[in-house]
């Protein structure tokens, strides 16, 4: 069954983090692979993880790729660590993509397909990460990035060639979107299936006792749930700000600068006239003359225009040059020669003939140098500050490219370095509960959590005026449990809640056993002697479930047999829910063509990817793709135990 309908029909509560970012080579650029199937390049050394037709994928290569993919994923989830990456299937995903890419490459070559060096070079030149100051491919930038990531030119070109081969093979398959009506009909009928039943809630509060935990129970509960009381990883960032304040002393314009700017833009400060005008364009000259005569006789131009089926255009506070652009130079000359209230036209315009009336005249006085001084000084100050900030940034980035540390950069540019407190990825300081994080530090914190120990400092833009920060990761404070003495009250409250949850779960299971044995739900609840809210009816079709945020009760009921009951925890963690499915009404879309058409459209959006996945699996099998599960398991242990955290 298509993955789209798997998600609809078998939805589960919770979030599954997937790593969809395709890392073709261990650099900060994506391959643009529409299939989502990456390849593994080079790296034919170390313990083999998988192999295809005599070519292998090494553990060393996958280890490096796992670290690069984790670094990329941290751009969206800064507190993600390697243990979470591994637990969420990151390594298996890498192996699958690498094995698939290698299989596609060998298959393509077996069919006589080739990727030319010219095409590889073209793709390489289009990668933004390798662009220089001019926006074109920069060999020096390319070599520097390869050196930073420990890659060779041959590895990069091999990866690009393999990815291009995968695109040759997969793009036509992914583009498939046609679904026959008879294929869509059963899926549409599934969406129309209706289920009805009952739901009851056993609140945790109804099963909570007043027993106080012993010291041993508190200690045991704390140890068992120590993750609840663990402060996540924190980081300390060193940074220096560069903005208008830092360059203010050198950004003040001189009297000569102000005078030069005034003289260069004298027209802006000269006295000038403005006109408010109403303009009507008429295609026929005779009709335009009749309209002009009517307006000159005293009829308002708007009324005269509308009587002729036309609409006047009003232009307010227009200077002559602007009016010439909006009408024509001839019309502008005539309007600025006319007095206030004067009627002009018909005058030949860009299209047809123009009749216009001057409805207001404004004389804007000019400004002397003294009067315009503050305005000009402010503009020059901003411009000089922006230029100065840009020069500093160029010097800083040159120094960082030469592996300078933040202390050297700060000293060289005479800046003031600052150090943050140990912060979470959200910018919160756990030592100051209740204090909101400083929004101004957000880009600095983000850069700190994207870095690794020993990385070169980086520059982070802070505003539209060119302001930036130089940021370096000072140190990482690893996640650690808060001492029990500091969280004893919370542990005690959690212990009580946990005991209530256990009691509610046991009561719910006992009630479900009775219901499944034939006791009505209301009677089973009454026999349990627990005070519960009224039983609620449930009646819905499968189509009413949102696959992105499925209702857990509906998801459960669409996975049950009629006449049975099951339990689940309420989404709000208020207690245990008991759901009983009473009846199932099959859907029939045969007489609902709109439903079938909508289903065909939905299937058409995903069927190409489904075909591509099946095609890729078939090629991997045909090419003899093999996995070394023992090596994969060992790699995961190595990554968690000594890998990048």
PDB file of C-alpha atoms in Angstrom, residues 38 92 118 138 203 237 239 268 283 291 309 352 406 427 432 438 449 468 508:
ATOM      1  CA  UNK A  38      22.047   9.974  -1.985  1.00  0.00           C
ATOM      2  CA  UNK A  92      20.483   3.232   8.639  1.00  0.00           C
ATOM      3  CA  UNK A 118      32.384  18.302 -18.773  1.00  0.00           C
ATOM      4  CA  UNK A 138      36.801  30.144  -7.159  1.00  0.00           C
ATOM      5  CA  UNK A 203      -8.509  10.672  35.280  1.00  0.00           C
ATOM      6  CA  UNK A 237      30.207  31.607  23.275  1.00  0.00           C
ATOM      7  CA  UNK A 239      31.814  37.085  20.636  1.00  0.00           C
ATOM      8  CA  UNK A 268      17.115  68.083  -4.393  1.00  0.00           C
ATOM      9  CA  UNK A 283      -8.701  58.012 -27.812  1.00  0.00           C
ATOM     10  CA  UNK A 291     -14.659  67.021 -23.058  1.00  0.00           C
ATOM     11  CA  UNK A 309     -17.893  56.810 -19.809  1.00  0.00           C
ATOM     12  CA  UNK A 352      -4.659  59.158 -27.433  1.00  0.00           C
ATOM     13  CA  UNK A 406      38.971  35.290  18.155  1.00  0.00           C
ATOM     14  CA  UNK A 427      19.317  31.003  24.518  1.00  0.00           C
ATOM     15  CA  UNK A 432      18.239  32.041  35.811  1.00  0.00           C
ATOM     16  CA  UNK A 438      18.080  37.902  25.095  1.00  0.00           C
ATOM     17  CA  UNK A 449      25.541  25.457  18.583  1.00  0.00           C
ATOM     18  CA  UNK A 468      27.816  41.537  12.442  1.00  0.00           C
ATOM     19  CA  UNK A 508      -8.263   0.758  32.614  1.00  0.00           C
TER      20      UNK A 508
END
